[in-house]
Coordinates of C-alpha atoms in Angstrom, one line a residue:
X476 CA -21.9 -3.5 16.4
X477 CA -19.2 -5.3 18.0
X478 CA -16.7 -6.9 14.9
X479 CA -15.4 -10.2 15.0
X480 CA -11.8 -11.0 16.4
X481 CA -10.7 -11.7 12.1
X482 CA -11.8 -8.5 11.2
X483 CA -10.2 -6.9 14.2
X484 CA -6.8 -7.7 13.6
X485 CA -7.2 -7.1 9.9
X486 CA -6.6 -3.7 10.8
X487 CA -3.1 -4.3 11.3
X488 CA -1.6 -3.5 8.0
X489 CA -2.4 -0.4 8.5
X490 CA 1.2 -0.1 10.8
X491 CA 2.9 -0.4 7.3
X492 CA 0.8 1.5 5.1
X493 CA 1.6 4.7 7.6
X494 CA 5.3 4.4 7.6
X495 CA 6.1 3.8 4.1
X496 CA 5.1 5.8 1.7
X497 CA 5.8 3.9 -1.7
X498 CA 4.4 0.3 -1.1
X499 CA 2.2 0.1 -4.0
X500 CA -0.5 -2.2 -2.3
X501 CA -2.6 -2.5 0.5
X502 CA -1.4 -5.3 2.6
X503 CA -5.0 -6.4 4.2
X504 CA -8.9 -5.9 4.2
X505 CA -9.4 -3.1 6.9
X506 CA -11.5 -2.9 9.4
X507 CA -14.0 0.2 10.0
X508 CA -14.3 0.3 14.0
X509 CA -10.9 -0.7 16.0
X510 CA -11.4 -2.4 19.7
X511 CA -11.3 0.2 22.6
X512 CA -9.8 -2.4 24.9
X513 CA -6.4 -3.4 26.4
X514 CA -5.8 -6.7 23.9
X515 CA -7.2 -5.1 20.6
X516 CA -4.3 -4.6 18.0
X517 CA -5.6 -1.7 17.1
X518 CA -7.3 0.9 19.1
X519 CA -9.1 3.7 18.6
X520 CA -7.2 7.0 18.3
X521 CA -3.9 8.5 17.5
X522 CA -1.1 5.5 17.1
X523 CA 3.0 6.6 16.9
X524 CA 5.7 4.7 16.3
X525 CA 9.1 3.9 15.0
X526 CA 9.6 2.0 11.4
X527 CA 12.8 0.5 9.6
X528 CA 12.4 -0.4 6.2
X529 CA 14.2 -1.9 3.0
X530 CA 12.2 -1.2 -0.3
X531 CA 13.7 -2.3 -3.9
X532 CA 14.6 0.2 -6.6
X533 CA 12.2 0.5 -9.3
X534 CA 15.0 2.3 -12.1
X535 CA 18.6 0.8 -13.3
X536 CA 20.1 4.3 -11.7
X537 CA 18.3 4.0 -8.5
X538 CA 19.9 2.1 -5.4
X539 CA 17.5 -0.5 -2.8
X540 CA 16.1 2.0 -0.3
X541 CA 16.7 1.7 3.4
X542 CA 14.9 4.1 5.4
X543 CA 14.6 4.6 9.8
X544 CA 11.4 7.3 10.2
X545 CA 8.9 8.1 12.3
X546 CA 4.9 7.1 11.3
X547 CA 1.4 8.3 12.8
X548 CA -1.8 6.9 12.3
X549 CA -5.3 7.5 13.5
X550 CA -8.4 5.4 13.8
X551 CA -11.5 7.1 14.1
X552 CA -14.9 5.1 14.6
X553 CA -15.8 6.0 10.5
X554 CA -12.1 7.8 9.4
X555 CA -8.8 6.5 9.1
X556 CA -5.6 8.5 8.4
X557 CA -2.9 5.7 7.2
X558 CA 0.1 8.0 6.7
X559 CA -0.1 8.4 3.2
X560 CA -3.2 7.8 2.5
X561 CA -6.9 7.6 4.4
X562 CA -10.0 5.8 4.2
X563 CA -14.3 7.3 5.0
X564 CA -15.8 4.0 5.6
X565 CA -19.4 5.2 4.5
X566 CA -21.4 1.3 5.1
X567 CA -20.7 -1.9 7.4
X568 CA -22.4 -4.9 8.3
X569 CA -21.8 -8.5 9.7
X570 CA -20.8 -9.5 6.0
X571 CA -19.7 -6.0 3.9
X572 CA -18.1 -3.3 4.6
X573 CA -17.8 0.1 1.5
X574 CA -15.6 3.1 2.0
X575 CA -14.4 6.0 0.4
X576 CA -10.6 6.5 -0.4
X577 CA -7.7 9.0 -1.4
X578 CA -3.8 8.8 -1.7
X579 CA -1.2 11.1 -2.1
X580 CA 1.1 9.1 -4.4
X581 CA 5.0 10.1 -4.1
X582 CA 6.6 10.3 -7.3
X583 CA 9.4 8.5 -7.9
X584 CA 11.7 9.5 -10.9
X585 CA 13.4 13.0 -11.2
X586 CA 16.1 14.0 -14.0
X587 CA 18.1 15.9 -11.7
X588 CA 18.9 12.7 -9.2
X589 CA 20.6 10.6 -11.8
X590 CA 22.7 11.2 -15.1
X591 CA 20.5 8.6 -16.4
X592 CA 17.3 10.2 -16.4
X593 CA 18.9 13.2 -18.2
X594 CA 16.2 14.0 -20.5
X595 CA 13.5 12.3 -19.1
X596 CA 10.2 14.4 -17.7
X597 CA 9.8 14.2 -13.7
X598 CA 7.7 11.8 -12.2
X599 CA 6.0 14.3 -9.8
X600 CA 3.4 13.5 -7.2
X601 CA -0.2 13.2 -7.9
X602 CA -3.5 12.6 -5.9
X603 CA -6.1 9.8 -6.5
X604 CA -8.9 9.4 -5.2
X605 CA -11.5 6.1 -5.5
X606 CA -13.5 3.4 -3.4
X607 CA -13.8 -0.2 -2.3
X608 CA -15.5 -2.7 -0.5
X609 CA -14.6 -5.5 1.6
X610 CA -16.6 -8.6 1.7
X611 CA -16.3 -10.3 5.1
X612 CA -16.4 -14.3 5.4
X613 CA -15.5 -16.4 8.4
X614 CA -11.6 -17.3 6.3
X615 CA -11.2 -14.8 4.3
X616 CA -11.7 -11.2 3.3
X617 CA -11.7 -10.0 0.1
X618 CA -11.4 -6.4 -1.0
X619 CA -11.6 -4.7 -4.1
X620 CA -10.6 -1.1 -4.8
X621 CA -10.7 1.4 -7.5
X622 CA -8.7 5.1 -7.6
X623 CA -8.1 7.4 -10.3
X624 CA -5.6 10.5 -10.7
X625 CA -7.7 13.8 -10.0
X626 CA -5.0 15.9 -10.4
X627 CA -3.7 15.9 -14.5
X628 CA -0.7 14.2 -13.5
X629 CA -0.3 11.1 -14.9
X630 CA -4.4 10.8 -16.0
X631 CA -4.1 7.2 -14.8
X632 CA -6.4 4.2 -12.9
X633 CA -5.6 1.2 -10.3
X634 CA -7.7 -1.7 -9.7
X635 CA -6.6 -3.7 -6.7
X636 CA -8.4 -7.1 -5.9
X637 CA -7.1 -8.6 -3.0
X638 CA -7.4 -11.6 -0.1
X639 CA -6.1 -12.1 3.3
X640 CA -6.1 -15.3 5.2
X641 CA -6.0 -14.6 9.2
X642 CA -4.3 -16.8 11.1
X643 CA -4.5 -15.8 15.2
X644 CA -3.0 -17.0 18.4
X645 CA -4.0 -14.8 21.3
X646 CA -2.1 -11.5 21.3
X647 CA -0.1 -13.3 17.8
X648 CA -1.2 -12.6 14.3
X649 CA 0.3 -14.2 11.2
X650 CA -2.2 -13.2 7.9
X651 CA -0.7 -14.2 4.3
X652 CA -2.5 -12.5 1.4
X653 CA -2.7 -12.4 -2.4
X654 CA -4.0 -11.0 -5.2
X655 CA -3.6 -8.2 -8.6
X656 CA -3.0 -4.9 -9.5
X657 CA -4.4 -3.9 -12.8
X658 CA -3.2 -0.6 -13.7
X659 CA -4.5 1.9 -16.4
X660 CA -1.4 2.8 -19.2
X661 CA -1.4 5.5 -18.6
X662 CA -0.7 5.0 -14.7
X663 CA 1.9 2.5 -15.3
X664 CA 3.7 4.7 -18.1
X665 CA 3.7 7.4 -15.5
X666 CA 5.1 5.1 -12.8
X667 CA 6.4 1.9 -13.4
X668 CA 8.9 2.2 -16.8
X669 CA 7.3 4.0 -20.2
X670 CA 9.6 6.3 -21.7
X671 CA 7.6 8.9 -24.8
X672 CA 8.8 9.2 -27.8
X673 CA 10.2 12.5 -26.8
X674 CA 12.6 10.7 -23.4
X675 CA 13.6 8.2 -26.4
X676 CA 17.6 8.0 -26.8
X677 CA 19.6 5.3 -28.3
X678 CA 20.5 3.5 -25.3
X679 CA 17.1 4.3 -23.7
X680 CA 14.4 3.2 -26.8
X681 CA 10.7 3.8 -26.2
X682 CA 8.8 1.9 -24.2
X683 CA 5.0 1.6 -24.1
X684 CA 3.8 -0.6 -20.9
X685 CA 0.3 -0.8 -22.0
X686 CA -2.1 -1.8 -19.2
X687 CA -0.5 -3.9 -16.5
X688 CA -1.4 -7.3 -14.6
X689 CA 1.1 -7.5 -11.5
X690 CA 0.6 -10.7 -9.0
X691 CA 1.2 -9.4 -5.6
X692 CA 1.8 -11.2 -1.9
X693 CA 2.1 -10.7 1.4
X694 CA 2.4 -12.1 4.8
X695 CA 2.3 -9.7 7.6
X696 CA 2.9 -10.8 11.4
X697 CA 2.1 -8.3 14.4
X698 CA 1.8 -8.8 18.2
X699 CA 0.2 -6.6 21.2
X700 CA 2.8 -6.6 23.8
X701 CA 0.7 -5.1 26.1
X702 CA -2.1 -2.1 26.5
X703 CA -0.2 0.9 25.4
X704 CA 3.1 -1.1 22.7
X705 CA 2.3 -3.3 19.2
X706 CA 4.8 -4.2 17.1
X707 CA 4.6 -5.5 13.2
X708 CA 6.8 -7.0 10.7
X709 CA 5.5 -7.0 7.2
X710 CA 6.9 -8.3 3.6
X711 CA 5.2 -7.7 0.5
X712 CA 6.3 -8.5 -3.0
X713 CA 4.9 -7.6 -6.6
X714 CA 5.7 -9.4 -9.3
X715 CA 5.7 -6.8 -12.2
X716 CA 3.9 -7.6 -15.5
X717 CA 6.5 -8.4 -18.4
X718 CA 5.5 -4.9 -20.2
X719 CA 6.7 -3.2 -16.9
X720 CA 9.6 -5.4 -15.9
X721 CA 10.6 -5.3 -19.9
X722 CA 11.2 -1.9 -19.6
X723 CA 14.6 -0.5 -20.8
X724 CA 14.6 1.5 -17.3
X725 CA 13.1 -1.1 -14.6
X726 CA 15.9 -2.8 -12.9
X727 CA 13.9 -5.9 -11.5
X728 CA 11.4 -8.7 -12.1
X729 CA 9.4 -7.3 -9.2
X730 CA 9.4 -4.8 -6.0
X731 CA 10.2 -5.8 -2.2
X732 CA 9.3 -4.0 0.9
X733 CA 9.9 -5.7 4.4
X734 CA 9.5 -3.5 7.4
X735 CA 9.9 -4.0 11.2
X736 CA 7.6 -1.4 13.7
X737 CA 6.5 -0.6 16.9
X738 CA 3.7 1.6 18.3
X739 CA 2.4 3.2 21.4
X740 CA -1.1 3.5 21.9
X741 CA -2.1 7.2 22.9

């Protein structure tokens, strides 16, 4: 099946989602098959590049991240390796496409990094694991995803519902999307602000998030220079629910990331 030049360059997000690790969002439908040909954006096989990105803190003792590092992605024609995180597309058509999906999730709050979280239990990793499905029309795609914790960590759920809006000019790609992150209390007490009865202090009181409606956006421009370069830049911002950004530990109304890439094609 040969995909359409919308769902082709759809794939791009997938340049951020490899190089940083703690973007909370998927920034795009994604595409099953990449284009094995010299103007595709993405190609089949192994892609590996260079990434600079800026990322807000999520805690009160935590400074704005900044990082330079490497990324490596691969697209096969049903698997996709996205850094961080990978995707077994198991069905596609002309108008839906269903895959499976897992994520190692970084965590992201440890006592013995700041005086501030003295008493507070670590945030450690944890794997989830889930599906979605991508609906394709000829302006839109719209994707929703489910994942779960399967390793005891923090027990929790994500729902993701999501649109992109692909905007193409020959090698040029601008594609704003939109849409919500519903997330499980437990998953956003693990992650985004709850402190237990037992991390309780009195200048740090308990906090109970509940479950979580977050707004999200992005707009994310990439261009093929020629056969064997790409290059991306990406924002994305998330506009955290009031129970999360409410928190006595969450330092901001939301989360930024903006990143700036560039690949070669192997």
């Amino acid at each position: 099946m040969r995909l359409n030049r919308y769902f082709a360059f759809a794939l791009c997000p997938l340049l951020l989602l490899g190089a940083t690790a703690h973007a909370e969002v998927d920034l795009g439908s994604l595409q099953l098959f990449s284009e094995d040909n010299d103007t595709s954006p993405i190609p089949k096989g192994l892609v590996l590049g260079g990434t600079v990105i800026h990322g807000s803190a999520r805690y009160e003792a935590q400074k704005d991240e900044n990082y330079v590092i490497p990324g490596a992605l691969y697209f096969g024609d049903q698997f996709m390796y996205l850094g961080d995180r990978a995707r077994y597309y198991f069905h596609v058509d002309d108008t839906f496409a269903a895959y499976a999906y897992g994520r190692y999730r970084f965590g992201n709050l440890d006592p013995d990094d700041e005086d501030a979280f003295d008493g507070m239990h670590k945030r450690k990793s944890q794997f989830e694991a889930g599906a979605g499905g991508t609906l394709i029309t000829p302006y839109a795609l719209l994707t929703a995803r489910f994942s779960s914790d399967v390793t005891g960590r923090s027990n929790g759920q994500e729902l993701l519902l999501w649109a992109d809006f692909p905007i193409i000019q020959g090698p040029l790609l601008v594609m704003p999307g939109m849409g919500l992150m519903i997330r499980s209390d437990k998953m956003a007490n693990y992650y985004f602000g709850g402190v237990s009865q037992s991390e309780a202090t009195a200048s740090r009181p308990e906090w109970d998030t509940g479950t979580t409606y977050s707004p999200m956006a992005a707009v994310i421009t990439t261009y093929r220079f020629n056969p064997n370069w790409v290059g991306m830049f990406a924002a994305n911002y998330e506009l955290y629910d009031k129970d999360i950004a409410d928190s006595p530990i969450v330092q901001h109304s939301g989360e930024v990331y903006a990143m700036l890439a560039v690949g070669y094609i192997w």
